[in-house]
PDB file of C-alpha atoms in Angstrom:
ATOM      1  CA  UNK A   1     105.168 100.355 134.217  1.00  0.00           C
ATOM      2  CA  UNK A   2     107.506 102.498 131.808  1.00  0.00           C
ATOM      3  CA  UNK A   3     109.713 100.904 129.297  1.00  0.00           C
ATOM      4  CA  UNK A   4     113.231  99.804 130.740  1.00  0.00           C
ATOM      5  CA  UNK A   5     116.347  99.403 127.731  1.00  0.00           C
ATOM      6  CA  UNK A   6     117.954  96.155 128.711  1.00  0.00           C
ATOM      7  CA  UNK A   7     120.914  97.182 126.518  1.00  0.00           C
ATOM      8  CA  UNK A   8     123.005 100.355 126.012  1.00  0.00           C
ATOM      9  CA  UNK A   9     121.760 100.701 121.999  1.00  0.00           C
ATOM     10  CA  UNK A  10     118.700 100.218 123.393  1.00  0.00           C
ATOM     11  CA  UNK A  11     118.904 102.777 125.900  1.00  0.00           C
ATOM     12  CA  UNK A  12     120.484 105.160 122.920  1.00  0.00           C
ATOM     13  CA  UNK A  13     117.551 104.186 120.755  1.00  0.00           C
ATOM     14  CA  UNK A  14     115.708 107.101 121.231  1.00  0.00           C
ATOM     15  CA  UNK A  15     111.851 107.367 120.071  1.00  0.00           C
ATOM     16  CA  UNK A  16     111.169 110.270 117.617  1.00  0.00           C
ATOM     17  CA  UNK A  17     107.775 111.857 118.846  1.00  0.00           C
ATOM     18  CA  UNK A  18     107.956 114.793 116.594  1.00  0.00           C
ATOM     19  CA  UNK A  19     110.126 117.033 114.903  1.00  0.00           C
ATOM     20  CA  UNK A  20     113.415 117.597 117.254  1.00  0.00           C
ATOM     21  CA  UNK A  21     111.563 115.506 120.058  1.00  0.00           C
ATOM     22  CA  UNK A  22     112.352 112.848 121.319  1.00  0.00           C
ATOM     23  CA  UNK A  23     111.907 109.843 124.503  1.00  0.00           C
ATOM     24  CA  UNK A  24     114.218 107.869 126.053  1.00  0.00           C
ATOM     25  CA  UNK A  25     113.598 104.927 128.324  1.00  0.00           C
ATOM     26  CA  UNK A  26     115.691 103.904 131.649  1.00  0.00           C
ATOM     27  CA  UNK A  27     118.062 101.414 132.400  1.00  0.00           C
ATOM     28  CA  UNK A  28     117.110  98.289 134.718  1.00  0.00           C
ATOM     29  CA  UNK A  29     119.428  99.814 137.470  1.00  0.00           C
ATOM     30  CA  UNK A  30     117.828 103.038 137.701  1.00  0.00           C
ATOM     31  CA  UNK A  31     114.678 101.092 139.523  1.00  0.00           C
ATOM     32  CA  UNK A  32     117.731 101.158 142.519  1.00  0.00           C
ATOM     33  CA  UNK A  33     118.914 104.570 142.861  1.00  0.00           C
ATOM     34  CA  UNK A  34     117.855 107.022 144.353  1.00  0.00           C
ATOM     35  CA  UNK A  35     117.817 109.192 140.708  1.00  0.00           C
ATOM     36  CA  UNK A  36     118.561 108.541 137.280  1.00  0.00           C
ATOM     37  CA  UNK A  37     122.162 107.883 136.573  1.00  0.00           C
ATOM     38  CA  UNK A  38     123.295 111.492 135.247  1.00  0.00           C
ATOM     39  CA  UNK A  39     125.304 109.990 132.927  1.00  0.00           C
ATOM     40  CA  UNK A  40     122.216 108.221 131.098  1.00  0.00           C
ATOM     41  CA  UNK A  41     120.420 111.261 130.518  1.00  0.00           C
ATOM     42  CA  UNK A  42     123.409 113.048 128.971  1.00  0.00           C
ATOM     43  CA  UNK A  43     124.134 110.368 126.635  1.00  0.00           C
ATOM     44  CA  UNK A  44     120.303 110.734 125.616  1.00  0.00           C
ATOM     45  CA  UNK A  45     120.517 114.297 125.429  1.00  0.00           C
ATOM     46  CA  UNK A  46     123.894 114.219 123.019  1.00  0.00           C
ATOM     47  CA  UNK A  47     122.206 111.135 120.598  1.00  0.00           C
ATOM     48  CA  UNK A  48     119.029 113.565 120.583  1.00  0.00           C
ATOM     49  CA  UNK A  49     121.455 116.434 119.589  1.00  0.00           C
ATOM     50  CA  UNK A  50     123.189 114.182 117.162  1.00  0.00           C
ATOM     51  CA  UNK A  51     120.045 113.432 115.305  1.00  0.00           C
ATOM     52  CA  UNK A  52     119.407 116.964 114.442  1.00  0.00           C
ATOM     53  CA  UNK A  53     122.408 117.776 112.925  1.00  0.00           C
ATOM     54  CA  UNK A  54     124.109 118.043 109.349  1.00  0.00           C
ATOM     55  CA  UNK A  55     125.238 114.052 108.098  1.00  0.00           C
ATOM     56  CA  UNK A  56     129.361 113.817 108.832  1.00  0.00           C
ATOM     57  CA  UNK A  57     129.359 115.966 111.966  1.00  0.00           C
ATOM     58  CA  UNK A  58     130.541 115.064 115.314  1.00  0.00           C
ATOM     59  CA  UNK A  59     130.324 115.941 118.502  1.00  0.00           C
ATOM     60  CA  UNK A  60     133.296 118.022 119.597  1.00  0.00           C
ATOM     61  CA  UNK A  61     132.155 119.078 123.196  1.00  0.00           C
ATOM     62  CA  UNK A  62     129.078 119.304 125.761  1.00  0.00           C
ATOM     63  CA  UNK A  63     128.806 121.333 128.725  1.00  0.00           C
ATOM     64  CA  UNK A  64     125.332 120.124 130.979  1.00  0.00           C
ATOM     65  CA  UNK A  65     124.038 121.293 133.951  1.00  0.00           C
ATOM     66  CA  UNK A  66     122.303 118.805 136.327  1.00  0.00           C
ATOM     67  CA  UNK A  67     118.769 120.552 137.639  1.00  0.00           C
ATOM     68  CA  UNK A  68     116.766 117.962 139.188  1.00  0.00           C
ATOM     69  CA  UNK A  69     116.784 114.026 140.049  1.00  0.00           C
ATOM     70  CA  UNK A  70     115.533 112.254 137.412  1.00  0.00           C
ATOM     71  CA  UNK A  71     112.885 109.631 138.318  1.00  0.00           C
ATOM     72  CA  UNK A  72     112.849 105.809 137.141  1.00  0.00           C
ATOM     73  CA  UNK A  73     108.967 105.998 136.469  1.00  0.00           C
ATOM     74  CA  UNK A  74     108.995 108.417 134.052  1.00  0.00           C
ATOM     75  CA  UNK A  75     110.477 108.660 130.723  1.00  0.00           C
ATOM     76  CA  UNK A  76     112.715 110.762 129.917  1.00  0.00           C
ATOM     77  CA  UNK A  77     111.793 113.270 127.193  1.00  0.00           C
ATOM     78  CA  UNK A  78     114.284 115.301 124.954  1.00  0.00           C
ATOM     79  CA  UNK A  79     113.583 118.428 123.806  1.00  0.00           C
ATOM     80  CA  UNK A  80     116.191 119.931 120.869  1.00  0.00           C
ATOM     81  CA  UNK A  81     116.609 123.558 120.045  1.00  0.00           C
ATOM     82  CA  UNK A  82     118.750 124.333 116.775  1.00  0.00           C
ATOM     83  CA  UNK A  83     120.657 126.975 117.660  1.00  0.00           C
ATOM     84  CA  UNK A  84     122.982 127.315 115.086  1.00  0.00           C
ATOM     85  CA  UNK A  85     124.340 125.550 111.947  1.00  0.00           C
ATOM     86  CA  UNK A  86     127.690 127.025 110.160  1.00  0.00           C
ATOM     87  CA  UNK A  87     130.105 126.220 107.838  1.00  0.00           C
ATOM     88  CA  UNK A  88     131.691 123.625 109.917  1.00  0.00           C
ATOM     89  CA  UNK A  89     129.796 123.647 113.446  1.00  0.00           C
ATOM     90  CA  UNK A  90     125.940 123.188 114.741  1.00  0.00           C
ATOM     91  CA  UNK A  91     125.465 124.235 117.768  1.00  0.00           C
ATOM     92  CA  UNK A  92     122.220 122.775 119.872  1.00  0.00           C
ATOM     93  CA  UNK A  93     120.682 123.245 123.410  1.00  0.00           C
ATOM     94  CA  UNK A  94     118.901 120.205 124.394  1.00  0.00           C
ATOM     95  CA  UNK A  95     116.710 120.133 127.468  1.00  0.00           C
ATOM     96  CA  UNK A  96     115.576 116.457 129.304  1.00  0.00           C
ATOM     97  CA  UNK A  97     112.271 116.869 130.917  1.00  0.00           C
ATOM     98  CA  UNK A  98     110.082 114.912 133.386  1.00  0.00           C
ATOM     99  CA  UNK A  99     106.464 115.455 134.910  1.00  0.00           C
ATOM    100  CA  UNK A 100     106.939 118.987 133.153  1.00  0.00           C
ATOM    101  CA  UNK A 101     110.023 119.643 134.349  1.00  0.00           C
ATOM    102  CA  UNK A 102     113.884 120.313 133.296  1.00  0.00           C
ATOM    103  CA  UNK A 103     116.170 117.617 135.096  1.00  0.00           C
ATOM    104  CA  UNK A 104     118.963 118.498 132.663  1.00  0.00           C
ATOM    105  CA  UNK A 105     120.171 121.162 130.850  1.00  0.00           C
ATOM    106  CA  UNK A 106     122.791 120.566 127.636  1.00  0.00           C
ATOM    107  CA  UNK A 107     124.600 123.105 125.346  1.00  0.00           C
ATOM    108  CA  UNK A 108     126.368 120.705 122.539  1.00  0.00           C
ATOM    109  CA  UNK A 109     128.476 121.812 119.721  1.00  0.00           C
ATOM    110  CA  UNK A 110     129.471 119.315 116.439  1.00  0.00           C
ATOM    111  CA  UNK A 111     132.052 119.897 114.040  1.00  0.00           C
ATOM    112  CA  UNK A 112     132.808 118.429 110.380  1.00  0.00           C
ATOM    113  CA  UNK A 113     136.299 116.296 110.935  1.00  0.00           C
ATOM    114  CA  UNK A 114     139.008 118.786 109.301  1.00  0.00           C
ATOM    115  CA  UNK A 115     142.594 118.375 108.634  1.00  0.00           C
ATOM    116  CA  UNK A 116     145.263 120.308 111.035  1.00  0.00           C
ATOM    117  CA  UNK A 117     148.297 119.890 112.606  1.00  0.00           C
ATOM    118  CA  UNK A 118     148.194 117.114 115.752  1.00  0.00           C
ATOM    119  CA  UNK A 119     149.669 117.333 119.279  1.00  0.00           C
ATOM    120  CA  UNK A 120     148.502 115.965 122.416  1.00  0.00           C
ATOM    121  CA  UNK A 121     150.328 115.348 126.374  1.00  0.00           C
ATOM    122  CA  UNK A 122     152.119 112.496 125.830  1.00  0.00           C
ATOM    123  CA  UNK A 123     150.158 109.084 128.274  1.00  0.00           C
ATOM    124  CA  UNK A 124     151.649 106.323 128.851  1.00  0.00           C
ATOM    125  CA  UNK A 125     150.132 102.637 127.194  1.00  0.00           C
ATOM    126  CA  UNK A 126     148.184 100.660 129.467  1.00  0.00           C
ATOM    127  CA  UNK A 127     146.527  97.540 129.699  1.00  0.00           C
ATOM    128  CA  UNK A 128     143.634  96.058 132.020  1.00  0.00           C
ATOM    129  CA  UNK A 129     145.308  94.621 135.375  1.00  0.00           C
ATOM    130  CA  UNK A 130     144.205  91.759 136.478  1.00  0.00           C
ATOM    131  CA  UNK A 131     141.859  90.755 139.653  1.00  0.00           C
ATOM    132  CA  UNK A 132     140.481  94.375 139.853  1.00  0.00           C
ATOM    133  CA  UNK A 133     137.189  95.462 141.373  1.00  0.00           C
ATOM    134  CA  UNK A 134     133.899  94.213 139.161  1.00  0.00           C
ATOM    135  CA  UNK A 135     131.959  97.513 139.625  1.00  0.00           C
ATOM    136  CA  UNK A 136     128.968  95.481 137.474  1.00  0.00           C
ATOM    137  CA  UNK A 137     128.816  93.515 140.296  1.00  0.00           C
ATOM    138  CA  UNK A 138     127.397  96.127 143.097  1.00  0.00           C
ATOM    139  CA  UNK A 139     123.659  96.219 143.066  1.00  0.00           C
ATOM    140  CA  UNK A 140     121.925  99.453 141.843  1.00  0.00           C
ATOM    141  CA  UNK A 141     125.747 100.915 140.522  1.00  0.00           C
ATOM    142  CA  UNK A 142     125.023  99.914 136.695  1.00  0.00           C
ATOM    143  CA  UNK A 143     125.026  97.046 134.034  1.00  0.00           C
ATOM    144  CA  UNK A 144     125.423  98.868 130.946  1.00  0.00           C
ATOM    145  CA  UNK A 145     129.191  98.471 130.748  1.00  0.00           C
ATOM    146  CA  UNK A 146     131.888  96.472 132.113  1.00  0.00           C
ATOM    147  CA  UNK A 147     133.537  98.186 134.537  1.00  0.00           C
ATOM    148  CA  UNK A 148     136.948  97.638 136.464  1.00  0.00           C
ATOM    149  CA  UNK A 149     138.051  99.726 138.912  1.00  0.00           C
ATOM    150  CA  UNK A 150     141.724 100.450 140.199  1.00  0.00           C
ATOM    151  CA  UNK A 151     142.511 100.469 144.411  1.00  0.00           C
ATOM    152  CA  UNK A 152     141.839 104.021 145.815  1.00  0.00           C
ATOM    153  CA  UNK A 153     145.074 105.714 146.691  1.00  0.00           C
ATOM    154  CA  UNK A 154     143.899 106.084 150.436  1.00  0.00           C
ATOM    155  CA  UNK A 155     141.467 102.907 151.320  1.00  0.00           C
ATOM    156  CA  UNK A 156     138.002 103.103 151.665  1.00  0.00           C
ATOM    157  CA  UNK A 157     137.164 103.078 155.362  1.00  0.00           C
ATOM    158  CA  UNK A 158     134.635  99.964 156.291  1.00  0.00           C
ATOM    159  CA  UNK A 159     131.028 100.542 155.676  1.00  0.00           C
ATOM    160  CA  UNK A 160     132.424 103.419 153.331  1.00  0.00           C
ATOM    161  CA  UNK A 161     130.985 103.524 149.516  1.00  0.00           C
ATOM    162  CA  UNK A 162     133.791 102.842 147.246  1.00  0.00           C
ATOM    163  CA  UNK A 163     133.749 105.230 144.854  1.00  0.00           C
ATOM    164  CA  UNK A 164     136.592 104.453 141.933  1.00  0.00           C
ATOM    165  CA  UNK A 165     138.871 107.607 140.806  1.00  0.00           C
ATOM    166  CA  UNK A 166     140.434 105.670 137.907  1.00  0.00           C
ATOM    167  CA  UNK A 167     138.557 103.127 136.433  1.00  0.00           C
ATOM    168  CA  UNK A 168     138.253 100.872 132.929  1.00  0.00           C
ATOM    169  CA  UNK A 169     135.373 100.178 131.053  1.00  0.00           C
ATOM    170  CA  UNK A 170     133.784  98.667 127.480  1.00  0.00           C
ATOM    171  CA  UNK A 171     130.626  97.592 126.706  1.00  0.00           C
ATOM    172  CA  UNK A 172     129.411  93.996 126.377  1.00  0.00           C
ATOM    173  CA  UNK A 173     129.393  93.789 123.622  1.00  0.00           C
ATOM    174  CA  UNK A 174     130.763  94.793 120.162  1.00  0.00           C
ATOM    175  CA  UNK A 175     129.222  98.032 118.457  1.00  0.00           C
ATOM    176  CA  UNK A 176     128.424  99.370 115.087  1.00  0.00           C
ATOM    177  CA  UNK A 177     131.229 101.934 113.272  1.00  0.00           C
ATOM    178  CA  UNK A 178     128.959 104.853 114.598  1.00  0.00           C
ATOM    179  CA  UNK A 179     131.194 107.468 115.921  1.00  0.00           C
ATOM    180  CA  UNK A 180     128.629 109.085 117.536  1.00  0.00           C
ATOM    181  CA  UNK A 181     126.996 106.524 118.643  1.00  0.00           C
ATOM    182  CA  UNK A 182     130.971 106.004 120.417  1.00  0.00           C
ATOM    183  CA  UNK A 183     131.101 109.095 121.543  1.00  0.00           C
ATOM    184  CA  UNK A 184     127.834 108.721 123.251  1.00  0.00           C
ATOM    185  CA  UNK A 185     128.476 105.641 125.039  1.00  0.00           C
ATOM    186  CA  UNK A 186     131.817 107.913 126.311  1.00  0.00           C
ATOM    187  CA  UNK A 187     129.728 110.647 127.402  1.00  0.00           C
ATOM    188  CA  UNK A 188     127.514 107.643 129.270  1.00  0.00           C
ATOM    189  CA  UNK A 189     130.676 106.562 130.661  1.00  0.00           C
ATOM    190  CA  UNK A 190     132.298 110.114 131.898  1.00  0.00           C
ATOM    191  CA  UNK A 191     130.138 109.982 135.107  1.00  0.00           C
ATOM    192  CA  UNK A 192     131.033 107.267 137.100  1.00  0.00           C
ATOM    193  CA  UNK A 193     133.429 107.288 139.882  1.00  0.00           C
ATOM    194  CA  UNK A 194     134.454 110.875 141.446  1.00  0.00           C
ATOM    195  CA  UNK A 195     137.870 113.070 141.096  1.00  0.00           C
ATOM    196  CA  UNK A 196     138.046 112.570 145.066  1.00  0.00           C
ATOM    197  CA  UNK A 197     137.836 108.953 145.058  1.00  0.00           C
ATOM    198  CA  UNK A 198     141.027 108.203 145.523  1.00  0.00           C
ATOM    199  CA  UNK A 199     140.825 110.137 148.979  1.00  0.00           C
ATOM    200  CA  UNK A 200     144.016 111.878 148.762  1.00  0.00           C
ATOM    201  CA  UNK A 201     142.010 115.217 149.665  1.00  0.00           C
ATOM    202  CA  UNK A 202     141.186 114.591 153.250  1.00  0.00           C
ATOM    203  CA  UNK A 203     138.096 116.235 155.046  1.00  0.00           C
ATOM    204  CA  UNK A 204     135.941 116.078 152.065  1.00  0.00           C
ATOM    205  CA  UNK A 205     133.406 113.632 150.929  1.00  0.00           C
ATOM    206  CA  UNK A 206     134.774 111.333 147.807  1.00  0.00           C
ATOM    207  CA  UNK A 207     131.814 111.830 145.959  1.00  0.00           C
ATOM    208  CA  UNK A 208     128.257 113.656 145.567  1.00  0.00           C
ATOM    209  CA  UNK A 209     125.989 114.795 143.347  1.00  0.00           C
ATOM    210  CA  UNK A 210     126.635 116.036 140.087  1.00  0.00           C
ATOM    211  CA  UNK A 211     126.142 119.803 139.530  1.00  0.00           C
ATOM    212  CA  UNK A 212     127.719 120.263 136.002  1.00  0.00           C
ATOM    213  CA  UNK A 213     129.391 118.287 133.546  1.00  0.00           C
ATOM    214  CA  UNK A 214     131.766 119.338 130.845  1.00  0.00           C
ATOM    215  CA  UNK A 215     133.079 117.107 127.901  1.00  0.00           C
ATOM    216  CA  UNK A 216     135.581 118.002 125.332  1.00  0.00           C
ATOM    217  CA  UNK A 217     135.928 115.069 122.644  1.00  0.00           C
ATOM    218  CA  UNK A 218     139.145 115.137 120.322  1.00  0.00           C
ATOM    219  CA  UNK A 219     139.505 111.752 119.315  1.00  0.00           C
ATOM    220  CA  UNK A 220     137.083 108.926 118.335  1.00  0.00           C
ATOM    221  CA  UNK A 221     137.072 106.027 120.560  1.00  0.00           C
ATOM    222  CA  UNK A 222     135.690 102.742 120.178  1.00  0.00           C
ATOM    223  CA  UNK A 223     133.890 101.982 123.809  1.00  0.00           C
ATOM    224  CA  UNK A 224     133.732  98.446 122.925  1.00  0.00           C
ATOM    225  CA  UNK A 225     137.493  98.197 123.065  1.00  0.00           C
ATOM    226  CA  UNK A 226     138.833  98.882 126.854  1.00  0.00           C
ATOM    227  CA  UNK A 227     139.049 102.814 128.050  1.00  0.00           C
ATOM    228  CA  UNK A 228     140.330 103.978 130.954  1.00  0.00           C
ATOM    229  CA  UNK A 229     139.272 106.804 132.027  1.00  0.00           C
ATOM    230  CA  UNK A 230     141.242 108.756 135.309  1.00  0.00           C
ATOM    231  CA  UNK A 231     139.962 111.556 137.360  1.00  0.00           C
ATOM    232  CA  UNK A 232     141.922 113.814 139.708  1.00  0.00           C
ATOM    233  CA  UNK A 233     140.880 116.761 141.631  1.00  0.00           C
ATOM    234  CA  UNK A 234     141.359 120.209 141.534  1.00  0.00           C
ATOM    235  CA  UNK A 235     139.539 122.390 144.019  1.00  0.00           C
ATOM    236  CA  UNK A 236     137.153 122.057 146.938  1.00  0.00           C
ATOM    237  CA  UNK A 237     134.978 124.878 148.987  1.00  0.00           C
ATOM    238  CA  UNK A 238     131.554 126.146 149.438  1.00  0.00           C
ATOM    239  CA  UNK A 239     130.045 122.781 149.636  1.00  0.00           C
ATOM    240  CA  UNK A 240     131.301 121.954 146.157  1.00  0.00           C
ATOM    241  CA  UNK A 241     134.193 120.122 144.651  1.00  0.00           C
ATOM    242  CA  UNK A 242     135.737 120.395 141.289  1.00  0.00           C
ATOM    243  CA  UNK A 243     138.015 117.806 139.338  1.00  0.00           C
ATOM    244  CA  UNK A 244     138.870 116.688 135.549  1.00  0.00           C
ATOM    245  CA  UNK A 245     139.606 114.185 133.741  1.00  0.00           C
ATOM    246  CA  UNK A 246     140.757 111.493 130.918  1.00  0.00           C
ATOM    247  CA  UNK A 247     139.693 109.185 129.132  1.00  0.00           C
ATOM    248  CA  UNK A 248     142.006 107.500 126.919  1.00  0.00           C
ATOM    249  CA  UNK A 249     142.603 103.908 125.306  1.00  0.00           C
ATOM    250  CA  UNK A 250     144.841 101.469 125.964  1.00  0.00           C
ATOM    251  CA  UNK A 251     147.487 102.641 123.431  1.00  0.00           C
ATOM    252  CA  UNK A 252     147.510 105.911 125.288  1.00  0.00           C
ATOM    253  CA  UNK A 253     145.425 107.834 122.863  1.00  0.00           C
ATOM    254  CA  UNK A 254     143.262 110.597 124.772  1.00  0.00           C
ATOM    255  CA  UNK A 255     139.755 110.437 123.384  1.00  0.00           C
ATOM    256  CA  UNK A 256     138.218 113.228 125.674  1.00  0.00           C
ATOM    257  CA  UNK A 257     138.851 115.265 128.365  1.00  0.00           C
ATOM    258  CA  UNK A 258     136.492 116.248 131.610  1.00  0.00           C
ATOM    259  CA  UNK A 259     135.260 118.553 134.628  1.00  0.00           C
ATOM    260  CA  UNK A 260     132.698 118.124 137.109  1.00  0.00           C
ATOM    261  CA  UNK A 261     131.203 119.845 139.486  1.00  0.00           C
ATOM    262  CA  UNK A 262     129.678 117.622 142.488  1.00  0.00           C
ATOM    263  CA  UNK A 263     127.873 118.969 145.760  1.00  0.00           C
ATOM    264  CA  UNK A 264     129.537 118.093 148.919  1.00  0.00           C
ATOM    265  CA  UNK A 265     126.738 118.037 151.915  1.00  0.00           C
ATOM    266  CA  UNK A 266     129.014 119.014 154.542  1.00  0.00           C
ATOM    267  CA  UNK A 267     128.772 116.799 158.281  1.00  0.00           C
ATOM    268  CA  UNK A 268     128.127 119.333 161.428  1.00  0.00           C
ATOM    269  CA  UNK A 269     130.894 121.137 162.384  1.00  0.00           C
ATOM    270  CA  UNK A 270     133.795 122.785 160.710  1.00  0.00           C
ATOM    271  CA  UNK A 271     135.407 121.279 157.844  1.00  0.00           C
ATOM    272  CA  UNK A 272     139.424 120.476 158.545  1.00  0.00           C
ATOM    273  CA  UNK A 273     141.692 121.911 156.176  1.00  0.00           C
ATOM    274  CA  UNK A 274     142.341 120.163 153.016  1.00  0.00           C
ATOM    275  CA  UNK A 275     145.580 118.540 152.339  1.00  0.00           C
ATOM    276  CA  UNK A 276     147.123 118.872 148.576  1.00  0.00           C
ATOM    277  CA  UNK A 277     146.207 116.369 146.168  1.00  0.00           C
ATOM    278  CA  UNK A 278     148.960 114.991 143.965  1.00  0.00           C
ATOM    279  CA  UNK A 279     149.540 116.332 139.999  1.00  0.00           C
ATOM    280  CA  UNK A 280     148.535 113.966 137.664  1.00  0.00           C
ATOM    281  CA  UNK A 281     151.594 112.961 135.674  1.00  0.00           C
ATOM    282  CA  UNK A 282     150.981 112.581 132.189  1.00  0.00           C
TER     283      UNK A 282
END
């Protein structure tokens, strides 16, 4: 039996095994899936990033590819190359391996907090409606965070798997004044749910597996306070589908922006044509 992290620190508490090395154990829901939760093993790989770097710096952006499924009997081990450290930025390439293998492939960069001129699309405050969907609920989704998810623009047909386009979440409970150990629990968070979930692009799939994953942080938020983070699509074809994303807090601030790329197994027969999706207002 490997080691299972009962808690999200704990599953962020990674084991040094030698110098830029590192081992990560698996949440209780991974036992579940089919594969590790992507979003676990980019968390690891940005805390096993973070612990390389210069004291003060933070990460700034991520850009992972997804290689293989990761498998719940195995740890997952974190390998660290320093590419670069400058004036103001490190840059690392961290690499999550199982049974020999690359799962997960992660370019990070970090950056010492400057001083500059401020401007950002203007959101509009929010605040957690009430009697939405308990995605902590659903068997083999997750139980790290809290999450609440909004209704899907088009329903979910019966039978269909619900997966949320715009969605809150926090953690359990309250968390030290780490900002990157914030900004890892974000990165944890910025997989769930699917740009197409809300349905309004019709003859594709609302969901798949993740190819890549892109993560731009530009402010720090605290993930045990409520974020919200919204997804929207932006292209579809060649069995793969593209959308970005939010995440912001409840006072409208936007902590970090997204992309992903999932993998759309197509059903027999041609795909019908795709209708436009709405623009995301700000």
């Amino acid at each position: 039996m490997f080691p299972v992290a009962d808690d999200l620190m704990s599953l962020l508490d990674l084991e040094e095994l030698d110098t830029d090395l590192y081992r990560g154990a698996n949440e209780p829901s991974s036992q579940l899936r089919p594969a590790l939760y992507g979003g676990q093993v980019a968390a690891q790989a940005l805390r096993a990033a973070a612990h390389t770097v210069p004291e003060g710096r933070l990460p700034n952006s991520l850009h992972g590819y997804f290689l293989r499924p990761g498998r719940a009997d195995r740890h997952v081990i974190l390998r660290v190359a320093r590419d670069r450290d400058g004036g103001s930025f490190s840059a690392r390439h961290v690499v999550a391996v199982q049974n020999g293998e690359v799962i997960f492939s992660m370019s990070a960069s970090f950056q010492t907090p400057k001083a500059g001129p401020e401007w950002s699309t203007q959101r509009t405050p929010a605040d957690v409606p009430e009697n939405l969907e308990d995605r902590t609920g659903i068997p083999g989704y997750q139980s790290m965070l809290q999450i609440r998810a909004l209704p899907a623009t088009v329903p979910h047909e019966p039978g269909q798997w619900p997966v949320p386009g715009r969605l809150w979440c926090k953690t359990w409970t309250p968390m030290p004044d780490d900002p990157v150990l914030h900004a890892c629990v974000l990165t944890y968070a910025s997989d769930f749910g699917s740009g197409f979930g809300d349905g309004t692009v019709e003859g594709f799939p609302r969901g798949g597996p993740s190819i890549d994953h892109s993560l731009w942080f530009h402010e720090s938020l605290r993930l045990d306070e409520w974020v919200l983070l919204e997804m929207w699509p932006l292209k579809a074809g060649g069995s793969r589908g593209l959308y970005a994303g939010t995440m912001q807090d409840r006072d409208g601030r936007v902590g970090a922006m997204l992309t992903q790329e999932v993998l759309f197994r197509a059903p027999p027969g041609p795909l019908p044509v795709p209708t436009a999706g709405p623009t995301p207002s700000a």
